[in-house]
Coordinates of N, CA, C and O and ligand atoms in Angstrom, one line a residue:
X1 N -115.1 162.1 22.9 CA -114.1 163.1 23.7 C -113.7 164.3 23.0 O -112.7 164.1 21.7
X2 N -114.1 165.6 23.7 CA -113.9 166.7 22.2 C -113.3 167.6 23.2 O -113.2 168.0 24.1
X3 N -111.5 167.7 23.1 CA -111.1 168.4 24.9 C -110.1 169.7 24.0 O -109.8 169.5 22.6
X4 N -110.3 170.7 24.7 CA -109.6 171.6 23.9 C -108.1 172.1 24.5 O -108.5 172.0 25.9
X5 N -106.8 171.9 24.1 CA -106.0 171.8 25.4 C -105.4 173.8 25.0 O -104.8 173.7 24.3
X6 N -105.0 173.9 26.2 CA -104.5 175.2 26.4 C -103.3 175.8 27.5 O -103.3 174.5 28.3
X7 N -102.1 176.3 26.9 CA -101.1 176.3 27.7 C -100.6 177.0 26.8 O -100.0 176.8 25.7
X8 N -99.3 177.4 27.5 CA -98.4 178.3 27.0 C -97.4 177.7 26.3 O -97.2 176.2 26.3
X9 N -96.7 178.3 25.0 CA -95.3 177.8 24.8 C -94.4 176.6 26.0 O -94.5 177.8 26.5
X10 N -94.2 175.6 25.6 CA -93.2 175.2 26.2 C -94.0 174.2 27.6 O -93.6 173.7 28.2
X11 N -95.3 174.6 27.5 CA -96.2 173.7 28.9 C -96.5 172.3 28.5 O -97.1 171.3 29.3
X12 N -96.2 171.3 26.9 CA -95.9 170.5 27.4 C -97.0 169.7 26.8 O -97.9 168.8 26.9
X13 N -97.7 170.9 26.0 CA -99.5 170.6 25.5 C -98.8 169.1 24.6 O -99.9 168.7 24.4
X14 N -97.9 169.6 23.7 CA -98.2 169.1 21.8 C -97.3 167.5 22.9 O -98.2 166.2 22.3
X15 N -96.2 167.1 23.8 CA -96.4 165.5 24.1 C -97.6 165.2 24.7 O -97.9 164.2 24.6
X16 N -98.2 166.0 26.1 CA -99.3 165.1 26.6 C -100.6 164.7 24.9 O -101.0 164.0 25.9
X17 N -100.1 166.1 24.2 CA -101.7 166.1 23.5 C -101.4 164.8 22.5 O -102.4 163.6 22.3
X18 N -100.1 164.3 22.3 CA -99.7 163.0 21.4 C -100.4 162.0 22.8 O -100.8 161.0 21.8
X19 N -99.7 162.1 23.4 CA -100.3 160.8 24.4 C -101.6 160.6 24.7 O -102.5 159.1 24.6
X20 N -102.6 161.7 24.8 CA -104.2 161.7 25.0 C -104.4 160.9 23.9 O -105.9 160.1 23.9
X21 N -103.3 161.5 22.6 CA -104.6 160.8 21.5 C -104.9 159.0 21.3 O -105.4 158.5 21.0
X22 N -103.4 158.4 21.9 CA -103.5 157.3 21.9 C -104.5 156.6 23.3 O -104.7 155.2 23.2
X23 N -104.4 157.3 24.3 CA -105.9 156.7 25.7 C -107.0 157.2 24.8 O -107.5 155.9 25.3
X24 N -107.1 158.2 24.1 CA -108.7 158.4 24.3 C -108.8 158.1 22.6 O -109.9 158.1 22.1
X25 N -108.5 157.9 21.3 CA -108.3 157.2 20.1 C -109.5 158.3 19.0 O -110.1 158.1 18.8
X26 N -108.6 159.5 19.4 CA -108.6 160.7 18.4 C -107.9 161.3 18.2 O -106.8 161.3 18.8
X27 N -108.4 162.0 17.0 CA -106.9 162.8 16.3 C -106.9 164.3 17.3 O -107.5 164.4 17.9
X28 N -105.7 164.1 17.6 CA -104.8 164.7 17.8 C -103.9 166.7 16.6 O -103.6 166.1 15.5
X29 N -105.4 167.5 17.1 CA -105.3 168.1 16.0 C -104.1 169.4 16.3 O -104.7 170.1 17.0
X30 N -103.0 169.4 16.0 CA -102.1 170.9 16.3 C -102.4 172.1 15.0 O -101.9 170.9 14.1
X31 N -102.7 173.1 15.3 CA -102.6 173.9 14.4 C -101.1 174.6 14.2 O -100.5 174.8 12.9
X32 N -100.4 174.5 15.4 CA -99.1 174.5 14.8 C -98.6 173.5 13.4 O -97.5 174.1 13.3
X33 N -98.7 172.2 13.9 CA -98.4 171.1 13.3 C -98.6 171.1 11.8 O -97.8 171.0 10.8
X34 N -99.8 172.1 11.3 CA -100.7 171.8 10.1 C -100.1 173.1 9.9 O -99.3 172.7 8.2
X35 N -99.6 174.2 10.6 CA -98.6 175.8 9.9 C -97.6 174.6 9.4 O -97.4 174.9 8.2
X36 N -96.9 174.1 10.4 CA -95.5 173.9 9.6 C -95.2 172.7 8.4 O -94.4 172.4 7.7
X37 N -96.7 171.9 8.2 CA -96.8 170.7 7.3 C -97.0 171.8 6.0 O -96.1 171.3 4.9
X38 N -98.0 172.8 6.4 CA -97.9 173.9 5.0 C -96.7 174.4 4.9 O -96.4 174.7 3.6
X39 N -95.8 174.4 5.5 CA -94.2 175.4 5.2 C -93.7 174.6 4.4 O -93.0 174.6 3.7
X40 N -93.6 173.3 5.2 CA -92.8 172.2 4.4 C -93.2 172.2 3.3 O -92.0 171.8 2.5
X41 N -94.5 172.2 2.7 CA -94.8 171.7 2.3 C -94.9 173.0 0.2 O -94.7 172.7 -0.8
X42 N -94.5 174.0 1.2 CA -94.6 174.9 0.4 C -95.2 175.3 -0.4 O -95.0 176.1 -1.6
X43 N -96.6 175.3 -0.3 CA -97.7 176.4 -0.2 C -98.1 177.2 0.0 O -97.3 177.8 0.2
X44 N -99.1 178.4 -1.0 CA -98.9 179.3 -0.8 C -99.3 179.4 0.3 O -98.8 181.2 1.4
X45 N -100.2 179.4 1.7 CA -100.4 179.1 2.6 C -98.8 179.4 3.6 O -98.5 179.7 4.1
X46 N -98.4 177.8 3.3 CA -97.0 178.1 4.1 C -96.1 178.8 3.4 O -95.5 179.5 4.7
X47 N -96.3 179.9 2.7 CA -94.7 180.5 2.3 C -95.3 181.9 3.3 O -95.0 182.5 3.9
X48 N -96.3 182.3 2.9 CA -97.2 183.5 3.4 C -96.8 183.4 5.0 O -96.7 184.1 5.8
X49 N -97.1 181.9 5.5 CA -97.1 181.3 6.9 C -95.7 181.8 7.9 O -95.3 181.6 8.7
X50 N -94.4 181.3 7.7 CA -93.3 180.9 7.4 C -92.3 182.1 8.7 O -92.0 181.8 9.2
X51 N -93.0 183.2 7.6 CA -92.0 184.4 8.6 C -92.9 184.8 10.1 O -92.0 185.1 10.3
X52 N -93.7 185.0 9.4 CA -94.8 184.5 10.7 C -94.8 183.9 12.3 O -94.1 185.0 12.8
X53 N -94.3 182.5 11.5 CA -94.0 181.4 12.3 C -92.7 182.1 12.9 O -92.4 181.9 14.2
X54 N -91.6 182.9 12.1 CA -90.6 182.3 12.7 C -90.1 183.9 13.3 O -89.4 183.9 14.3
X55 N -91.4 184.8 13.5 CA -91.5 185.5 14.0 C -92.0 186.0 15.8 O -92.0 186.4 16.7
X56 N -92.5 184.4 15.6 CA -93.3 184.5 16.7 C -94.9 184.9 16.9 O -95.7 185.4 17.5
X57 N -95.1 185.7 16.0 CA -96.8 186.5 15.7 C -97.6 184.9 15.1 O -97.5 183.6 14.9
X58 N -98.7 185.9 14.9 CA -100.2 184.7 14.8 C -100.0 184.9 13.5 O -99.8 185.7 12.6
X59 N -100.3 184.0 12.8 CA -101.0 183.7 11.3 C -102.4 184.2 11.6 O -102.9 184.5 12.8
X60 N -103.1 185.1 10.5 CA -104.5 185.1 11.0 C -105.3 184.5 10.9 O -105.1 183.5 10.9
X61 N -106.4 185.3 11.7 CA -107.4 184.8 12.5 C -108.5 183.2 11.4 O -108.8 182.2 11.4
X62 N -108.2 184.1 10.2 CA -108.9 183.9 8.4 C -108.0 182.6 8.0 O -108.7 181.6 7.7
X63 N -107.1 182.4 8.2 CA -106.0 181.4 7.6 C -106.2 179.9 8.7 O -106.9 178.8 8.2
X64 N -106.4 180.7 9.8 CA -106.9 179.2 11.1 C -107.9 178.9 10.2 O -108.3 176.7 11.3
X65 N -108.9 179.6 10.2 CA -110.1 179.2 10.6 C -110.4 178.4 9.8 O -110.6 177.5 9.2
X66 N -110.0 178.9 8.2 CA -109.5 177.6 7.1 C -109.2 176.5 7.4 O -109.7 175.5 7.2
X67 N -107.9 176.4 8.3 CA -108.1 175.1 8.0 C -108.1 174.6 8.8 O -108.0 173.1 8.8
X68 N -108.7 175.0 10.1 CA -109.2 174.4 11.1 C -110.6 173.5 10.6 O -110.5 172.5 10.6
X69 N -111.5 174.5 9.6 CA -112.3 173.5 8.5 C -112.4 173.0 8.2 O -113.0 171.9 8.2
X70 N -111.6 172.6 7.6 CA -110.9 171.7 6.7 C -110.4 170.4 7.9 O -110.8 169.1 7.3
X71 N -110.3 170.5 8.4 CA -109.4 169.4 9.4 C -110.1 168.9 9.6 O -110.1 167.7 9.7
X72 N -111.6 169.9 10.4 CA -112.9 169.3 11.0 C -114.0 168.6 9.7 O -114.5 167.6 10.2
X73 N -113.7 168.6 8.9 CA -114.6 168.2 7.3 C -113.6 166.6 7.7 O -114.5 165.9 6.6
X74 N -112.8 166.7 8.0 CA -112.0 164.4 7.9 C -112.9 163.6 9.2 O -113.0 164.4 9.9
X75 N -113.5 162.9 8.4 CA -114.1 161.5 8.7 C -113.3 161.1 10.4 O -114.1 161.1 11.1
X76 N -112.2 161.3 10.5 CA -111.5 160.8 11.3 C -111.9 161.6 13.0 O -111.7 161.3 14.3
X77 N -112.7 162.7 12.9 CA -113.0 163.4 13.7 C -114.4 163.4 14.7 O -114.9 164.1 15.4
X78 N -115.2 162.5 13.9 CA -116.4 161.7 13.8 C -116.9 162.1 15.2 O -117.6 162.3 16.3
X79 N -114.9 161.0 16.1 CA -115.3 160.6 17.4 C -114.7 162.0 18.7 O -115.2 161.2 19.7
X80 N -114.5 162.6 18.1 CA -113.6 163.9 19.2 C -112.3 163.9 18.3 O -111.9 163.6 16.9
X81 N -111.5 164.7 19.4 CA -110.8 165.5 18.8 C -109.9 166.0 20.2 O -110.4 166.0 20.8
X82 N -109.0 166.0 20.0 CA -107.7 167.0 20.7 C -107.5 168.4 20.3 O -106.0 167.6 19.5
X83 N -107.6 169.0 20.2 CA -107.4 170.7 19.4 C -106.0 171.3 20.4 O -106.3 171.6 21.6
X84 N -104.9 171.4 19.7 CA -103.9 171.6 20.5 C -102.9 173.6 20.0 O -102.9 172.7 18.5
X85 N -103.1 174.3 20.1 CA -102.6 175.4 19.8 C -103.4 175.9 19.1 O -103.4 177.3 18.5
X86 N -104.7 176.0 19.6 CA -105.7 176.8 18.8 C -107.2 176.8 20.3 O -107.4 175.6 20.2
X87 N -107.9 177.8 20.3 CA -107.6 179.1 20.0 C -106.6 179.8 20.7 O -106.3 179.7 21.3
X88 N -106.2 181.0 20.1 CA -105.2 182.0 20.8 C -105.3 183.2 20.9 O -105.0 183.7 21.7
X89 N -106.4 183.4 21.0 CA -107.6 185.0 20.8 C -108.7 184.5 21.3 O -109.2 183.9 20.7
X90 N -109.4 185.4 21.5 CA -110.8 186.0 21.3 C -111.4 185.4 20.2 O -112.6 184.7 20.6
X91 N -111.3 186.0 19.5 CA -111.6 186.3 17.8 C -112.0 184.1 17.8 O -112.9 184.2 17.3
X92 N -110.6 184.3 18.2 CA -110.6 182.1 17.8 C -111.8 181.6 18.7 O -111.8 180.6 17.9
X93 N -111.2 182.3 20.0 CA -112.5 180.8 20.8 C -113.9 181.0 20.5 O -114.6 180.4 20.0
X94 N -114.1 182.7 19.5 CA -115.3 182.7 19.4 C -115.8 182.2 18.1 O -117.2 180.7 18.0
X95 N -115.2 181.5 17.1 CA -114.6 181.2 16.0 C -115.2 179.6 16.1 O -116.2 179.0 15.4
X96 N -114.7 179.2 17.0 CA -114.7 177.9 17.5 C -115.6 177.4 17.7 O -115.8 176.3 17.9
X97 N -116.4 178.4 18.9 CA -117.4 177.4 19.5 C -118.2 177.5 18.0 O -119.5 176.7 18.1
X98 N -118.6 179.2 17.3 CA -119.3 178.9 16.2 C -119.7 177.3 15.2 O -120.6 176.9 14.8
X99 N -117.7 176.8 15.2 CA -117.5 175.8 14.2 C -118.6 175.2 15.1 O -119.3 173.4 14.4
X100 N -118.0 174.8 15.9 CA -118.2 173.1 16.7 C -119.7 173.1 17.3 O -120.3 172.6 17.1
X101 N -120.5 173.9 17.3 CA -121.8 174.4 16.9 C -122.7 173.9 15.6 O -123.5 173.0 15.8
X102 N -122.1 174.6 14.5 CA -122.4 174.2 13.3 C -122.5 173.0 12.9 O -123.5 172.2 12.9
X103 N -120.9 172.1 13.7 CA -120.9 170.1 13.1 C -121.7 170.0 14.4 O -121.0 168.2 14.7
X104 N -122.3 170.3 15.2 CA -122.7 169.2 16.3 C -122.1 168.5 17.6 O -121.9 167.5 17.3
X105 N -120.3 169.3 17.6 CA -120.2 168.5 18.1 C -118.8 169.8 19.4 O -118.3 169.9 19.5
X106 N -119.8 170.2 20.3 CA -119.8 171.0 21.7 C -118.7 170.2 21.9 O -118.4 169.0 22.8
X107 N -117.5 171.5 22.8 CA -116.4 170.6 23.0 C -116.7 170.3 24.9 O -117.7 170.4 25.3
X108 N -116.6 169.1 25.5 CA -116.7 168.6 26.4 C -115.6 169.8 27.8 O -115.6 169.7 28.8
X109 N -114.3 169.9 27.4 CA -113.3 170.1 28.1 C -112.5 171.6 27.5 O -111.9 170.9 26.3
X110 N -112.0 172.4 28.0 CA -111.0 173.1 28.1 C -110.1 173.5 29.1 O -110.0 172.8 30.2
X111 N -109.2 172.7 29.1 CA -108.4 171.9 29.7 C -106.9 173.4 29.6 O -105.4 173.2 28.6
X112 N -106.6 174.0 30.9 CA -105.1 174.6 30.7 C -103.8 174.0 31.7 O -104.4 173.0 32.7
X113 N -102.9 173.3 30.9 CA -101.6 172.6 31.4 C -101.0 174.5 32.2 O -100.9 175.1 31.2
X114 N -101.2 174.2 33.8 CA -100.2 175.6 34.3 C -99.3 175.3 34.6 O -98.6 174.1 35.2
X115 N -98.3 175.7 33.7 CA -96.7 175.7 34.1 C -96.3 177.9 34.5 O -96.4 178.3 34.0
X116 N -95.0 176.9 35.5 CA -94.7 178.8 36.1 C -93.9 179.2 34.6 O -93.3 178.5 34.0
X117 N -93.9 181.2 34.5 CA -93.1 181.0 33.4 C -91.5 180.3 33.4 O -91.3 180.4 32.4
X118 N -90.8 180.5 34.3 CA -89.0 180.6 34.8 C -88.7 178.9 33.8 O -88.2 178.7 33.4
X119 N -90.4 178.4 34.3 CA -89.6 176.7 33.9 C -89.9 176.5 32.8 O -89.9 176.0 31.4
X120 N -90.8 177.4 31.9 CA -91.1 177.7 30.4 C -89.7 177.9 29.6 O -89.4 176.7 28.9
X121 N -89.4 179.2 30.1 CA -88.8 179.6 29.5 C -87.3 178.5 29.4 O -86.2 178.2 28.2
X122 N -86.9 177.1 30.3 CA -85.6 176.6 30.7 C -86.5 175.3 29.2 O -84.9 175.1 29.3
X123 N -87.4 175.1 29.6 CA -88.2 173.8 29.4 C -87.8 174.0 27.1 O -87.4 173.7 26.6
X124 N -88.0 175.5 27.1 CA -88.3 176.1 25.9 C -86.9 176.1 24.9 O -86.5 175.6 24.1
X125 N -85.5 176.4 25.8 CA -84.3 176.2 26.2 C -84.3 174.8 25.4 O -83.2 174.8 24.3
X126 N -84.2 173.6 25.8 CA -84.0 172.5 25.8 C -84.7 171.9 24.5 O -84.0 171.0 23.9
X127 N -85.9 172.4 24.2 CA -86.5 172.3 23.3 C -85.8 172.6 22.0 O -85.7 171.8 20.9
X128 N -85.4 174.0 21.8 CA -84.5 174.8 21.4 C -83.2 173.2 20.1 O -82.9 173.2 19.8
X129 N -82.9 173.1 21.8 CA -81.7 172.5 21.0 C -81.7 170.7 20.9 O -80.7 170.5 19.4
X130 N -83.0 170.5 21.5 CA -82.8 169.2 21.0 C -84.3 168.6 18.9 O -83.6 167.8 18.3
X131 N -84.5 169.9 18.8 CA -85.7 170.1 18.0 C -84.8 170.9 17.0 O -85.8 171.0 15.7
X132 N -84.1 172.4 17.2 CA -84.1 172.7 16.1 C -85.0 173.8 15.4 O -84.7 173.8 14.6
X133 N -86.7 174.3 16.4 CA -87.8 174.8 15.6 C -86.9 176.1 15.8 O -85.9 177.0 17.1
X134 N -86.5 177.0 14.3 CA -86.6 178.3 14.4 C -87.5 179.0 14.9 O -87.0 180.2 15.1
X135 N -88.3 179.1 15.7 CA -88.8 179.9 17.2 C -88.7 179.8 17.8 O -89.3 179.7 18.6
X136 N -88.2 178.6 18.1 CA -87.2 178.5 19.9 C -86.2 180.0 19.8 O -85.3 179.0 20.9
X137 N -85.6 180.9 19.5 CA -84.8 181.4 19.7 C -84.6 182.3 21.0 O -86.3 182.6 21.1
X138 N -84.3 182.9 22.0 CA -84.8 183.4 23.0 C -85.3 185.1 22.8 O -87.1 184.9 23.3
X139 N -85.4 185.2 21.2 CA -86.2 186.8 21.3 C -87.2 186.5 20.5 O -88.5 186.7 21.1
X140 N -87.3 185.4 19.9 CA -88.9 184.6 19.4 C -89.9 183.9 20.6 O -90.9 184.5 20.8
X141 N -88.6 183.2 21.6 CA -89.5 182.6 23.0 C -90.2 184.1 23.5 O -91.5 184.2 23.9
X142 N -89.7 185.0 23.2 CA -90.2 186.1 24.3 C -91.7 186.3 23.8 O -92.2 187.1 24.6
X143 N -91.4 186.7 22.3 CA -92.6 187.4 21.9 C -93.6 186.5 22.0 O -94.5 186.9 22.3
X144 N -93.8 185.3 21.5 CA -94.3 183.8 21.9 C -94.9 183.8 23.2 O -96.0 184.2 23.5
X145 N -93.8 184.3 23.8 CA -94.6 184.3 25.6 C -95.5 185.3 25.9 O -96.7 185.1 26.9
X146 N -95.1 186.6 24.9 CA -96.0 187.7 25.3 C -97.4 188.2 24.6 O -98.3 188.2 25.4
X147 N -97.2 187.3 23.8 CA -98.6 187.4 22.8 C -99.4 186.1 24.1 O -100.1 186.3 23.6
X148 N -98.7 185.1 24.5 CA -100.0 184.5 25.2 C -100.3 185.2 26.8 O -101.5 184.5 26.5
X149 N -99.3 185.6 27.0 CA -100.5 186.7 28.1 C -101.4 187.6 27.5 O -102.0 187.9 28.4
X150 N -100.8 188.2 26.4 CA -101.6 189.4 26.1 C -103.0 188.8 25.3 O -104.1 189.1 25.4
X151 N -102.5 187.8 24.6 CA -103.6 187.3 23.8 C -104.5 185.9 24.3 O -105.9 186.1 24.3
X152 N -103.3 185.1 24.7 CA -104.4 184.0 24.9 C -104.6 183.5 26.7 O -105.9 182.8 26.4
X153 N -104.2 184.4 27.3 CA -104.8 183.7 28.8 C -106.2 184.9 28.4 O -106.9 184.2 29.7
X154 N -106.1 185.3 27.9 CA -108.0 186.3 28.2 C -108.9 184.3 28.2 O -110.2 184.8 28.0
X155 N -108.6 183.8 26.8 CA -109.2 182.9 26.5 C -109.3 181.8 27.6 O -110.3 181.3 27.7
X156 N -108.3 181.7 28.2 CA -108.5 181.0 29.8 C -109.9 181.5 30.5 O -110.3 180.7 30.9
X157 N -109.8 182.8 30.3 CA -110.7 183.2 31.6 C -112.1 183.2 30.9 O -112.6 182.9 31.5
X158 N -112.3 183.1 29.6 CA -113.3 182.9 28.9 C -113.8 181.7 29.0 O -114.9 181.3 29.3
X159 N -113.2 180.9 29.3 CA -113.8 179.5 29.8 C -114.2 179.2 31.1 O -114.9 178.5 31.3
X160 N -113.5 180.0 31.7 CA -114.0 179.6 32.7 C -114.9 180.4 33.3 O -115.6 179.6 33.8
X161 N -114.9 181.2 32.8 CA -117.0 182.1 32.7 C -117.2 180.9 32.3 O -118.9 182.0 32.8
X162 N -117.2 180.7 31.2 CA -118.2 179.8 30.6 C -118.7 178.1 31.5 O -119.2 177.3 30.9
X163 N -117.6 178.1 32.6 CA -117.9 177.4 33.1 C -116.9 176.0 33.1 O -117.8 174.2 33.1
X164 N -116.5 176.1 31.4 CA -115.8 175.3 30.5 C -114.6 174.9 31.5 O -113.9 173.9 30.6
X165 N -113.8 175.1 32.3 CA -112.7 175.4 32.3 C -111.8 174.4 33.1 O -112.7 174.5 34.3
X166 N -110.8 173.3 33.1 CA -110.4 172.4 33.5 C -108.7 172.7 33.2 O -108.4 173.3 32.7
X167 N -108.4 173.2 35.2 CA -106.8 173.0 35.4 C -105.7 172.0 35.8 O -106.7 171.6 36.9
X168 N -105.1 172.3 35.3 CA -104.5 170.5 35.5 C -102.6 171.6 35.9 O -102.3 172.0 35.0
X169 N -102.1 170.9 36.8 CA -100.5 170.6 37.2 C -99.9 170.7 36.1 O -99.7 169.6 35.9
X170 N -99.5 171.5 35.3 CA -98.1 171.0 34.3 C -96.9 170.9 34.8 O -95.8 170.7 33.9
X171 N -96.5 170.9 36.2 CA -95.2 170.9 36.7 C -95.4 169.4 37.3 O -96.1 168.6 37.9
X172 N -93.8 168.6 36.6 CA -93.4 167.0 37.3 C -93.2 166.4 35.6 O -92.9 166.6 34.5
X173 N -92.9 165.4 35.9 CA -92.5 164.5 34.7 C -94.0 164.7 34.0 O -95.5 164.2 34.0
X174 N -93.2 163.6 32.9 CA -94.7 163.7 31.8 C -95.3 162.2 32.2 O -96.7 162.9 31.7
X175 N -94.5 161.4 32.7 CA -95.8 160.7 33.3 C -96.7 161.2 34.6 O -98.0 161.0 34.3
X176 N -96.4 162.0 35.3 CA -97.0 162.4 36.7 C -97.8 163.1 35.8 O -99.3 163.6 36.4
X177 N -97.9 164.6 34.8 CA -98.8 165.3 34.6 C -99.5 164.2 33.6 O -101.6 165.1 33.7
X178 N -99.6 163.6 32.4 CA -100.3 162.7 32.0 C -101.3 162.2 32.8 O -102.2 162.3 32.3
X179 N -101.3 161.9 34.1 CA -102.1 160.9 35.3 C -102.9 162.5 35.5 O -104.0 161.6 36.0
X180 N -102.4 163.3 35.4 CA -103.2 164.4 36.9 C -104.7 164.4 35.5 O -105.6 164.6 35.2
X181 N -103.6 164.8 34.0 CA -104.8 164.7 32.9 C -105.9 163.7 33.1 O -106.6 164.2 32.7
X182 N -105.2 162.5 32.7 CA -106.5 161.2 32.8 C -107.6 161.6 34.0 O -108.3 161.0 33.0
X183 N -107.1 162.0 35.0 CA -107.6 161.6 36.4 C -108.6 163.2 36.3 O -109.5 163.3 36.4
X184 N -108.2 164.1 35.4 CA -109.2 165.4 36.0 C -110.5 165.2 34.4 O -111.4 165.5 34.1
X185 N -110.0 164.3 33.6 CA -110.8 163.6 32.1 C -111.2 162.7 32.0 O -113.2 162.5 31.6
X186 N -111.6 162.4 33.4 CA -112.0 160.7 34.1 C -113.9 160.5 34.1 O -114.4 160.3 32.6
X187 N -114.1 162.0 34.6 CA -116.2 161.9 34.2 C -116.1 161.8 32.8 O -117.6 160.7 32.4
X188 N -115.9 162.7 31.7 CA -116.6 162.4 30.2 C -116.1 161.5 29.7 O -116.1 161.3 28.9
X189 N -115.0 160.7 30.1 CA -114.7 159.3 29.6 C -115.0 158.4 29.5 O -115.9 157.4 28.6
X190 N -115.8 158.3 30.7 CA -117.1 157.2 31.2 C -118.0 157.4 30.2 O -118.8 156.6 29.8
X191 N -118.5 158.9 30.0 CA -119.7 159.2 29.1 C -119.6 159.2 27.8 O -120.4 158.1 26.8
X192 N -118.1 158.8 27.4 CA -117.8 158.3 25.9 C -117.6 160.0 25.0 O -117.7 159.7 24.5
Ligands
AMP201 P1 -97.2 176.0 18.1 O1 -96.4 174.8 17.8 O2 -98.9 175.9 18.7 O3 -96.5 176.4 18.7 O4 -97.6 176.9 17.2 C1 -96.3 177.1 15.8 C2 -96.9 178.8 15.3 O5 -97.6 178.5 14.9 C3 -97.1 180.2 16.4 O6 -96.0 180.4 17.0 C4 -98.0 180.8 15.5 O7 -96.9 181.6 14.7 C5 -98.7 179.9 14.9 N1 -99.4 179.5 14.8 C6 -100.0 178.0 15.3 N2 -101.3 177.5 16.2 C7 -102.3 179.6 15.7 C8 -103.5 180.1 15.8 N3 -104.5 179.7 16.7 N4 -103.2 181.2 15.9 C9 -102.5 182.1 15.0 N5 -101.2 181.4 14.9 C10 -101.5 180.2 15.4

């Protein structure tokens, strides 16, 4: 199963992706996690990305694509993947299409987790307390949500127009949303 998970910050993408990974037995590739690992390791890329991420801005498309190419080169992606946090703009959506075509791994689904904005703000505030992410402060959250609306929402339209989009209601408990996701993915899971 080759899956792209789309949804705004706070939509529960990361949490659901972690569960789906167990269910589908494919790796969860989170570009945010990959970047945070670079930051934690203090690599040159991490040093470059740190401040950009702390502002809630996007790290460059070139860096993201390079990171993703490296990640897809690892053998655990042979049976599929759950991609979380990418693509975040139309340039990245095109780049992903080209990359997946090249490695002959066309995506099965782009799934949008749909959550109303007021609930997002609430959830992120809760997460800020629990995890202490430095990009969860109110100003930065606003910037991340604005970026989502202006740059990532068009990606959803792009997949909709290509007939690849599945929309899943992201409001409810983790279990409820997970059940909806599994239901939405069921036809493709049969095929493998
Ligand atoms: P996330 O954990 O997906 O919310 O990502 C955390 C931060 O990493 C984002 O706010 C961006 O600064 C950066 N980031 C993650 N994925 C991307 C991407 N596809 N393009 C640009 N920046 C990204």
